[in-house]
Amino acid sequence: MAMSITGSSADQHSEAPASLALQMRVMLLCALVAFCDGLDTQAIAFVAPVISGQWGIAPALLGPVFSSGLVGLALGAFLFGPLADRFGRKPVILLCVALFALCSLGTTLAQNIGQLTLWRVVTGLGLGGVLPNLISLTNDYASARLRHVLVMVMFCGFPLGATIGGLVTAPVVAWGGWQGVFYLGGGLPLVLLPVLWLGLPAARQKGKGEAVASAAVGQIFAEGRLVPTLLLWMAFFCNLLVMYFLVNWMPSLLSLVGSSLSLATLSAAILNLGGIFGALALSYLIARFDPLRLLAMAYVSGAVGLMVMGMGGQNVPVLLAASAYVGAVVVGGQIAMNAVTASFYPASVKSTGVGWALGVGRIGSIIGPLLGGALLKLGWQGMAVIKAAIMPMLLAALAVALLRWRQSSKTASA
């Protein structure tokens, strides 16, 4: 029997809910890791204009560098989700944090495109591996009433980290060059690591034997989950394609039309800040209305926002307002999708289900930056490149609408 994508896994109800204090502690610690993840993931986009100028390379050549880190993110999500379902979420979270912290520091040693690409791939393994486990661990401890809200609030740490990164890039670069951003991105999670060791509890999974038996990837398609899983993957793919297309290319595109580094990075920061407010608004609305209907409507409106961004040119107020709204939809929508997906899968395959959805989504995030570079090479000009994101945004709306239609049809026929 298939589970409702808007409901909670049956096995989660078999355990007494954790105390509110423990729920809050897990959420806050996971949010701190998500903050570091967001800061480090977006760091390369923020310093790209500086690297381009110092190394004397065309901005279009940075597309593969952007995508290299996202390849690592995809591989990390595919690899560490199943490992966490087998060995536990806490040890995998600690391993991933240590990995991306040390590799972020290692990025400062890069002296050419090849070395920079390699460091971003390895860093991405840790960054991508930790996210599904943050989502799953928060979901494991959250009560049924607070589950969607706590997961979404926790994941707001990611765009908050990206926002702070955008705001501090200019002064940090002035102080320590582009390497200073990666010193910050690697140093913070290293300081956080002992706090996580002491403060994170073991995940509330089923017994080890059952978890090992159920951790095979094929289990995420079992019990009527095949079609919903594929539709989830489509939504993740399109949403993350648009998200990483925007966060990686907006600073460079604005630099190409004559904007300062401060304004270029501010636009990306505003995009992520909008995502935080969007996630908080959606967490409130999802608790009261159909989450899939809300997400479908949000994605359609996001396509309109992208059109405004593409037509805004150098009109700063219009551009920043549109960036904030699109961020609310794209970044906030992705956070909502994470929460909904975590509630769909049973605990024994939760990290696998969320990890593979994020992994497939990361394929879209790899294509997004490459798409920007390809359009520039084809002669697309300035902010007009943003319009290319409209179609995948509409496809994400279609996937969510089909998912809702299928769930509604099954409910009506039950």
CSV table of C-alpha atoms in Angstrom, one decimal:
chain,number,residue,atom,x,y,z
A,1,MET,CA,0.0,0.0,0.0
A,2,ALA,CA,1.4,3.4,-1.0
A,3,MET,CA,1.8,6.1,1.6
A,4,SER,CA,0.5,9.6,1.2
A,5,ILE,CA,3.2,12.0,0.3
A,6,THR,CA,1.7,14.6,2.5
A,7,GLY,CA,1.4,12.3,5.5
A,8,SER,CA,3.9,10.8,7.9
A,9,SER,CA,5.4,7.3,7.7
A,10,ALA,CA,3.6,4.7,9.7
A,11,ASP,CA,6.7,3.5,11.5
A,12,GLN,CA,7.2,7.0,12.9
A,13,HIS,CA,4.0,6.8,14.8
A,14,SER,CA,5.1,3.6,16.6
A,15,GLU,CA,7.6,5.6,18.8
A,16,ALA,CA,6.8,8.1,21.4
A,17,PRO,CA,7.7,11.6,20.2
A,18,ALA,CA,10.9,13.2,21.5
A,19,SER,CA,10.7,16.0,24.0
A,20,LEU,CA,10.2,19.4,22.6
A,21,ALA,CA,13.7,20.4,24.0
A,22,LEU,CA,15.3,17.5,22.1
A,23,GLN,CA,13.4,18.3,18.9
A,24,MET,CA,14.6,21.9,19.1
A,25,ARG,CA,18.2,20.9,19.9
A,26,VAL,CA,18.4,18.5,16.9
A,27,MET,CA,16.8,21.1,14.6
A,28,LEU,CA,19.2,23.9,15.7
A,29,LEU,CA,22.4,21.8,15.5
A,30,CYS,CA,21.3,20.5,12.0
A,31,ALA,CA,20.5,24.1,11.0
A,32,LEU,CA,24.1,25.2,12.0
A,33,VAL,CA,25.5,22.5,9.7
A,34,ALA,CA,23.2,23.5,6.9
A,35,PHE,CA,24.4,27.1,7.4
A,36,CYS,CA,28.0,26.0,6.9
A,37,ASP,CA,26.9,23.9,3.9
A,38,GLY,CA,25.2,26.9,2.3
A,39,LEU,CA,28.1,29.1,2.9
A,40,ASP,CA,30.6,26.7,1.4
A,41,THR,CA,28.4,25.6,-1.5
A,42,GLN,CA,27.9,29.1,-2.8
A,43,ALA,CA,31.4,30.3,-2.0
A,44,ILE,CA,32.7,29.6,-5.5
A,45,ALA,CA,30.0,31.6,-7.2
A,46,PHE,CA,30.7,34.6,-4.9
A,47,VAL,CA,34.5,34.7,-5.7
A,48,ALA,CA,34.1,33.7,-9.4
A,49,PRO,CA,34.4,37.3,-10.7
A,50,VAL,CA,37.6,37.8,-8.6
A,51,ILE,CA,39.2,34.5,-9.8
A,52,SER,CA,38.2,35.3,-13.4
A,53,GLY,CA,40.0,38.7,-13.2
A,54,GLN,CA,43.1,37.5,-11.3
A,55,TRP,CA,43.7,34.4,-13.5
A,56,GLY,CA,42.8,36.2,-16.7
A,57,ILE,CA,40.1,33.7,-17.8
A,58,ALA,CA,36.8,34.3,-19.5
A,59,PRO,CA,33.7,34.0,-17.2
A,60,ALA,CA,32.2,31.3,-19.5
A,61,LEU,CA,35.1,29.0,-18.7
A,62,LEU,CA,34.0,28.9,-15.1
A,63,GLY,CA,30.9,26.9,-15.9
A,64,PRO,CA,32.7,23.5,-15.5
A,65,VAL,CA,34.2,24.7,-12.2
A,66,PHE,CA,30.7,25.5,-10.9
A,67,SER,CA,29.4,22.1,-12.1
A,68,SER,CA,32.4,20.2,-10.7
A,69,GLY,CA,31.4,21.0,-7.1
A,70,LEU,CA,27.8,20.0,-8.0
A,71,VAL,CA,29.1,16.6,-9.3
A,72,GLY,CA,30.5,16.0,-5.9
A,73,LEU,CA,27.2,17.1,-4.3
A,74,ALA,CA,25.3,14.6,-6.4
A,75,LEU,CA,27.7,11.7,-5.7
A,76,GLY,CA,27.7,12.6,-2.0
A,77,ALA,CA,23.9,12.5,-1.9
A,78,PHE,CA,23.8,9.1,-3.7
A,79,LEU,CA,26.5,7.6,-1.6
A,80,PHE,CA,26.0,8.8,2.0
A,81,GLY,CA,22.2,8.5,2.1
A,82,PRO,CA,22.2,4.7,1.9
A,83,LEU,CA,25.2,4.5,4.2
A,84,ALA,CA,23.4,6.5,6.9
A,85,ASP,CA,20.4,4.2,6.6
A,86,ARG,CA,22.8,1.3,7.3
A,87,PHE,CA,25.2,2.7,9.9
A,88,GLY,CA,23.3,5.6,11.4
A,89,ARG,CA,22.8,9.3,10.6
A,90,LYS,CA,25.0,10.8,13.3
A,91,PRO,CA,28.4,9.2,12.3
A,92,VAL,CA,27.8,10.0,8.6
A,93,ILE,CA,26.9,13.6,9.4
A,94,LEU,CA,30.2,14.0,11.4
A,95,LEU,CA,32.2,12.3,8.6
A,96,CYS,CA,30.7,14.6,5.9
A,97,VAL,CA,31.2,17.8,8.0
A,98,ALA,CA,34.9,16.9,8.5
A,99,LEU,CA,35.3,16.1,4.8
A,100,PHE,CA,33.9,19.4,3.4
A,101,ALA,CA,35.6,21.5,6.1
A,102,LEU,CA,39.1,20.1,5.3
A,103,CYS,CA,38.6,20.2,1.6
A,104,SER,CA,37.3,23.8,1.7
A,105,LEU,CA,40.6,24.7,3.4
A,106,GLY,CA,42.4,22.7,0.7
A,107,THR,CA,40.7,24.8,-2.0
A,108,THR,CA,42.9,27.7,-1.0
A,109,LEU,CA,45.9,25.9,-2.5
A,110,ALA,CA,44.4,25.8,-6.0
A,111,GLN,CA,46.5,27.7,-8.6
A,112,ASN,CA,44.7,26.9,-11.8
A,113,ILE,CA,41.3,25.8,-13.1
A,114,GLY,CA,42.2,22.1,-13.0
A,115,GLN,CA,43.2,22.2,-9.3
A,116,LEU,CA,40.2,24.3,-8.4
A,117,THR,CA,37.9,21.8,-10.1
A,118,LEU,CA,39.4,18.9,-8.3
A,119,TRP,CA,39.0,20.5,-4.9
A,120,ARG,CA,35.4,21.5,-5.5
A,121,VAL,CA,34.5,17.9,-6.5
A,122,VAL,CA,35.9,16.4,-3.3
A,123,THR,CA,34.4,19.2,-1.2
A,124,GLY,CA,31.1,18.5,-2.8
A,125,LEU,CA,31.1,14.9,-1.6
A,126,GLY,CA,30.8,16.1,2.0
A,127,LEU,CA,28.5,18.9,1.2
A,128,GLY,CA,26.1,16.7,-0.7
A,129,GLY,CA,26.3,13.8,1.7
A,130,VAL,CA,25.4,15.7,4.8
A,131,LEU,CA,22.2,17.3,3.5
A,132,PRO,CA,19.8,14.3,3.2
A,133,ASN,CA,20.9,13.2,6.7
A,134,LEU,CA,20.2,16.6,8.2
A,135,ILE,CA,16.7,16.4,6.7
A,136,SER,CA,16.2,12.8,7.9
A,137,LEU,CA,17.6,13.3,11.4
A,138,THR,CA,15.4,16.4,12.0
A,139,ASN,CA,12.4,14.5,10.6
A,140,ASP,CA,13.2,11.4,12.8
A,141,TYR,CA,12.9,13.4,16.0
A,142,ALA,CA,10.2,15.9,15.1
A,143,SER,CA,6.6,15.2,16.3
A,144,ALA,CA,4.0,14.6,13.7
A,145,ARG,CA,2.5,18.1,14.3
A,146,LEU,CA,5.8,19.9,13.8
A,147,ARG,CA,7.5,17.6,11.3
A,148,HIS,CA,7.2,19.8,8.1
A,149,VAL,CA,7.8,23.0,10.1
A,150,LEU,CA,11.0,21.9,11.9
A,151,VAL,CA,12.5,20.4,8.7
A,152,MET,CA,11.8,23.6,6.8
A,153,VAL,CA,13.1,25.9,9.5
A,154,MET,CA,16.2,23.7,9.9
A,155,PHE,CA,17.0,23.9,6.2
A,156,CYS,CA,16.7,27.6,6.2
A,157,GLY,CA,20.2,27.5,7.6
A,158,PHE,CA,21.4,26.6,4.0
A,159,PRO,CA,20.1,29.8,2.3
A,160,LEU,CA,21.0,31.8,5.4
A,161,GLY,CA,24.6,30.6,5.0
A,162,ALA,CA,24.6,31.5,1.4
A,163,THR,CA,23.1,34.9,2.2
A,164,ILE,CA,25.7,35.7,4.8
A,165,GLY,CA,28.4,34.5,2.4
A,166,GLY,CA,27.2,37.0,-0.2
A,167,LEU,CA,27.1,39.8,2.3
A,168,VAL,CA,30.7,39.2,3.6
A,169,THR,CA,32.4,38.3,0.4
A,170,ALA,CA,33.5,41.8,-0.6
A,171,PRO,CA,35.2,42.6,2.8
A,172,VAL,CA,36.6,39.1,3.2
A,173,VAL,CA,38.1,39.3,-0.3
A,174,ALA,CA,39.5,42.7,0.5
A,175,TRP,CA,41.1,41.2,3.7
A,176,GLY,CA,42.4,37.8,2.5
A,177,GLY,CA,41.8,37.6,-1.3
A,178,TRP,CA,39.4,35.0,-2.7
A,179,GLN,CA,41.1,32.3,-0.5
A,180,GLY,CA,39.7,34.1,2.6
A,181,VAL,CA,36.2,33.0,1.7
A,182,PHE,CA,37.3,29.3,1.8
A,183,TYR,CA,39.2,29.8,5.0
A,184,LEU,CA,35.9,31.0,6.5
A,185,GLY,CA,34.0,28.1,4.8
A,186,GLY,CA,36.3,25.5,6.2
A,187,GLY,CA,37.1,27.0,9.6
A,188,LEU,CA,33.5,27.3,10.8
A,189,PRO,CA,32.5,23.6,10.4
A,190,LEU,CA,35.7,22.5,12.0
A,191,VAL,CA,34.8,24.6,15.1
A,192,LEU,CA,31.3,23.1,15.0
A,193,LEU,CA,32.4,19.5,14.8
A,194,PRO,CA,33.0,18.8,18.5
A,195,VAL,CA,29.7,20.5,19.3
A,196,LEU,CA,27.9,18.1,17.0
A,197,TRP,CA,29.8,15.1,18.5
A,198,LEU,CA,28.5,16.0,21.9
A,199,GLY,CA,25.1,17.4,21.0
A,200,LEU,CA,23.6,15.2,18.3
A,201,PRO,CA,21.8,12.1,19.4
A,202,ALA,CA,21.8,8.8,17.5
A,203,ALA,CA,19.1,8.7,14.9
A,204,ARG,CA,15.7,7.1,15.8
A,205,GLN,CA,15.9,4.4,13.2
A,206,LYS,CA,14.5,0.9,13.3
A,207,GLY,CA,16.7,-1.9,14.6
A,208,LYS,CA,20.0,-2.4,12.9
A,209,GLY,CA,19.0,-5.7,11.2
A,210,GLU,CA,15.8,-4.2,9.8
A,211,ALA,CA,17.6,-1.1,8.6
A,212,VAL,CA,20.3,-3.0,6.8
A,213,ALA,CA,17.8,-5.3,5.1
A,214,SER,CA,15.7,-2.3,4.0
A,215,ALA,CA,18.5,0.0,2.9
A,216,ALA,CA,18.7,-1.2,-0.7
A,217,VAL,CA,17.9,1.6,-3.2
A,218,GLY,CA,15.1,-0.5,-4.8
A,219,GLN,CA,13.1,-0.2,-1.6
A,220,ILE,CA,12.3,3.5,-2.3
A,221,PHE,CA,10.2,2.2,-5.3
A,222,ALA,CA,8.4,-0.5,-3.3
A,223,GLU,CA,4.8,-0.4,-1.9
A,224,GLY,CA,3.4,1.8,-4.7
A,225,ARG,CA,6.2,4.5,-4.5
A,226,LEU,CA,7.5,4.1,-8.0
A,227,VAL,CA,5.5,6.9,-9.8
A,228,PRO,CA,5.6,9.3,-6.9
A,229,THR,CA,9.3,8.9,-6.6
A,230,LEU,CA,9.9,9.6,-10.3
A,231,LEU,CA,7.7,12.7,-10.1
A,232,LEU,CA,9.6,13.8,-7.0
A,233,TRP,CA,12.8,13.3,-8.9
A,234,MET,CA,11.5,15.4,-11.8
A,235,ALA,CA,10.6,18.3,-9.5
A,236,PHE,CA,13.9,18.1,-7.7
A,237,PHE,CA,15.8,18.0,-11.0
A,238,CYS,CA,14.1,21.1,-12.4
A,239,ASN,CA,14.0,23.1,-9.1
A,240,LEU,CA,17.7,22.5,-8.4
A,241,LEU,CA,18.6,23.2,-12.0
A,242,VAL,CA,17.0,26.7,-11.7
A,243,MET,CA,18.4,27.3,-8.2
A,244,TYR,CA,22.0,26.6,-9.1
A,245,PHE,CA,21.7,28.3,-12.5
A,246,LEU,CA,20.8,31.4,-10.7
A,247,VAL,CA,23.1,31.4,-7.7
A,248,ASN,CA,26.1,30.5,-9.8
A,249,TRP,CA,25.6,32.9,-12.7
A,250,MET,CA,23.9,36.0,-11.2
A,251,PRO,CA,27.1,37.5,-9.8
A,252,SER,CA,29.0,37.0,-13.1
A,253,LEU,CA,26.1,38.1,-15.3
A,254,LEU,CA,25.7,41.3,-13.3
A,255,SER,CA,29.5,41.9,-13.5
A,256,LEU,CA,29.3,41.5,-17.3
A,257,VAL,CA,26.7,44.3,-17.5
A,258,GLY,CA,28.9,46.6,-15.4
A,259,SER,CA,27.7,46.1,-11.8
A,260,SER,CA,30.1,46.2,-8.9
A,261,LEU,CA,31.2,43.1,-7.0
A,262,SER,CA,29.2,44.3,-4.0
A,263,LEU,CA,26.0,44.6,-6.1
A,264,ALA,CA,26.7,41.3,-7.9
A,265,THR,CA,27.1,39.4,-4.7
A,266,LEU,CA,24.2,41.3,-3.0
A,267,SER,CA,21.8,40.1,-5.7
A,268,ALA,CA,22.7,36.4,-5.0
A,269,ALA,CA,22.4,37.1,-1.2
A,270,ILE,CA,19.0,38.6,-1.8
A,271,LEU,CA,17.9,35.5,-3.8
A,272,ASN,CA,18.9,33.3,-0.8
A,273,LEU,CA,17.4,35.7,1.7
A,274,GLY,CA,14.1,35.6,-0.2
A,275,GLY,CA,14.4,31.8,0.1
A,276,ILE,CA,14.4,32.0,3.9
A,277,PHE,CA,11.3,34.1,4.0
A,278,GLY,CA,9.7,31.9,1.3
A,279,ALA,CA,10.4,28.7,3.3
A,280,LEU,CA,9.0,30.3,6.5
A,281,ALA,CA,5.9,31.4,4.7
A,282,LEU,CA,5.5,28.0,3.1
A,283,SER,CA,6.0,26.2,6.4
A,284,TYR,CA,3.1,28.2,7.8
A,285,LEU,CA,0.9,27.6,4.8
A,286,ILE,CA,1.7,23.9,4.3
A,287,ALA,CA,0.5,23.2,7.8
A,288,ARG,CA,-2.9,24.6,6.8
A,289,PHE,CA,-3.4,23.8,3.1
A,290,ASP,CA,-2.5,21.2,0.5
A,291,PRO,CA,1.3,21.4,0.2
A,292,LEU,CA,1.4,20.1,-3.4
A,293,ARG,CA,-1.2,22.6,-4.6
A,294,LEU,CA,0.8,25.4,-3.0
A,295,LEU,CA,4.0,24.3,-4.5
A,296,ALA,CA,2.5,24.0,-8.0
A,297,MET,CA,1.1,27.5,-7.8
A,298,ALA,CA,4.4,28.9,-6.4
A,299,TYR,CA,6.4,27.4,-9.2
A,300,VAL,CA,4.2,28.9,-11.9
A,301,SER,CA,4.5,32.3,-10.2
A,302,GLY,CA,8.2,31.8,-10.1
A,303,ALA,CA,8.4,31.5,-13.9
A,304,VAL,CA,6.8,35.0,-14.0
A,305,GLY,CA,9.4,36.3,-11.6
A,306,LEU,CA,12.2,34.9,-13.8
A,307,MET,CA,10.7,36.8,-16.8
A,308,VAL,CA,10.8,40.0,-14.8
A,309,MET,CA,14.4,39.3,-13.8
A,310,GLY,CA,15.4,38.7,-17.4
A,311,MET,CA,13.8,41.9,-18.6
A,312,GLY,CA,15.0,44.0,-15.6
A,313,GLY,CA,18.4,44.7,-17.0
A,314,GLN,CA,20.3,47.1,-14.8
A,315,ASN,CA,17.2,48.4,-13.1
A,316,VAL,CA,18.5,47.7,-9.6
A,317,PRO,CA,15.2,48.0,-7.6
A,318,VAL,CA,13.3,45.8,-10.0
A,319,LEU,CA,16.1,43.3,-10.2
A,320,LEU,CA,16.5,43.0,-6.4
A,321,ALA,CA,12.7,42.7,-5.8
A,322,ALA,CA,12.4,40.1,-8.5
A,323,SER,CA,15.4,38.2,-7.1
A,324,ALA,CA,13.9,38.2,-3.7
A,325,TYR,CA,10.6,36.8,-5.0
A,326,VAL,CA,12.2,34.2,-7.2
A,327,GLY,CA,14.4,33.1,-4.3
A,328,ALA,CA,11.2,32.7,-2.1
A,329,VAL,CA,9.8,30.4,-4.7
A,330,VAL,CA,12.9,28.5,-5.9
A,331,VAL,CA,14.9,28.2,-2.7
A,332,GLY,CA,11.9,28.1,-0.4
A,333,GLY,CA,10.2,25.7,-2.8
A,334,GLN,CA,13.2,23.3,-2.6
A,335,ILE,CA,13.1,23.5,1.2
A,336,ALA,CA,9.4,22.6,1.1
A,337,MET,CA,10.1,19.7,-1.2
A,338,ASN,CA,12.8,18.4,1.2
A,339,ALA,CA,10.3,18.4,4.0
A,340,VAL,CA,7.5,16.7,2.0
A,341,THR,CA,9.8,14.0,0.7
A,342,ALA,CA,11.2,13.2,4.1
A,343,SER,CA,7.7,12.5,5.4
A,344,PHE,CA,7.0,10.2,2.4
A,345,TYR,CA,9.6,7.5,3.0
A,346,PRO,CA,9.7,5.1,6.0
A,347,ALA,CA,12.5,5.5,8.5
A,348,SER,CA,14.5,2.4,7.2
A,349,VAL,CA,15.0,4.1,3.8
A,350,LYS,CA,14.4,7.7,4.6
A,351,SER,CA,18.0,8.9,4.1
A,352,THR,CA,18.2,6.8,0.9
A,353,GLY,CA,14.9,8.3,-0.5
A,354,VAL,CA,15.8,11.9,0.4
A,355,GLY,CA,19.4,11.3,-0.7
A,356,TRP,CA,18.5,9.9,-4.1
A,357,ALA,CA,15.9,12.7,-4.7
A,358,LEU,CA,18.6,15.2,-3.9
A,359,GLY,CA,21.1,13.3,-6.0
A,360,VAL,CA,18.9,13.3,-9.1
A,361,GLY,CA,18.2,17.0,-8.4
A,362,ARG,CA,22.0,17.6,-8.3
A,363,ILE,CA,22.2,16.3,-11.8
A,364,GLY,CA,19.9,19.3,-12.7
A,365,SER,CA,22.2,21.5,-10.6
A,366,ILE,CA,25.2,20.4,-12.6
A,367,ILE,CA,23.4,21.1,-15.9
A,368,GLY,CA,22.3,24.6,-14.7
A,369,PRO,CA,25.7,26.2,-14.5
A,370,LEU,CA,26.8,24.5,-17.8
A,371,LEU,CA,23.7,25.9,-19.4
A,372,GLY,CA,24.7,29.4,-18.4
A,373,GLY,CA,28.2,29.1,-19.9
A,374,ALA,CA,26.8,27.5,-23.1
A,375,LEU,CA,24.3,30.4,-23.6
A,376,LEU,CA,27.0,33.0,-23.2
A,377,LYS,CA,29.1,31.2,-25.8
A,378,LEU,CA,26.1,31.3,-28.1
A,379,GLY,CA,25.9,35.0,-27.8
A,380,TRP,CA,23.1,35.5,-25.3
A,381,GLN,CA,23.6,38.9,-23.6
A,382,GLY,CA,23.6,39.8,-19.9
A,383,MET,CA,20.6,39.2,-17.8
A,384,ALA,CA,18.6,37.8,-20.8
A,385,VAL,CA,20.3,34.5,-20.0
A,386,ILE,CA,18.0,34.3,-16.9
A,387,LYS,CA,15.0,33.7,-19.2
A,388,ALA,CA,16.3,30.2,-20.0
A,389,ALA,CA,15.3,29.1,-16.5
A,390,ILE,CA,11.5,29.6,-17.2
A,391,MET,CA,10.9,26.3,-18.9
A,392,PRO,CA,12.3,24.1,-16.1
A,393,MET,CA,10.4,26.1,-13.6
A,394,LEU,CA,7.2,25.3,-15.4
A,395,LEU,CA,8.2,21.6,-15.6
A,396,ALA,CA,8.6,21.5,-11.8
A,397,ALA,CA,5.1,22.9,-11.5
A,398,LEU,CA,3.8,20.2,-13.8
A,399,ALA,CA,5.6,17.4,-11.8
A,400,VAL,CA,4.1,18.6,-8.6
A,401,ALA,CA,0.6,19.0,-10.1
A,402,LEU,CA,0.8,15.5,-11.5
A,403,LEU,CA,1.9,14.2,-8.1
A,404,ARG,CA,-1.0,15.9,-6.4
A,405,TRP,CA,-3.5,14.6,-9.1
A,406,ARG,CA,-2.2,11.0,-8.6
A,407,GLN,CA,-2.5,11.2,-4.8
A,408,SER,CA,-5.9,12.7,-5.0
A,409,SER,CA,-7.1,10.0,-7.4
A,410,LYS,CA,-5.8,7.2,-5.1
A,411,THR,CA,-7.5,8.8,-2.1
A,412,ALA,CA,-10.8,9.1,-4.0
A,413,SER,CA,-10.7,5.4,-5.1
A,414,ALA,CA,-9.7,4.1,-1.7
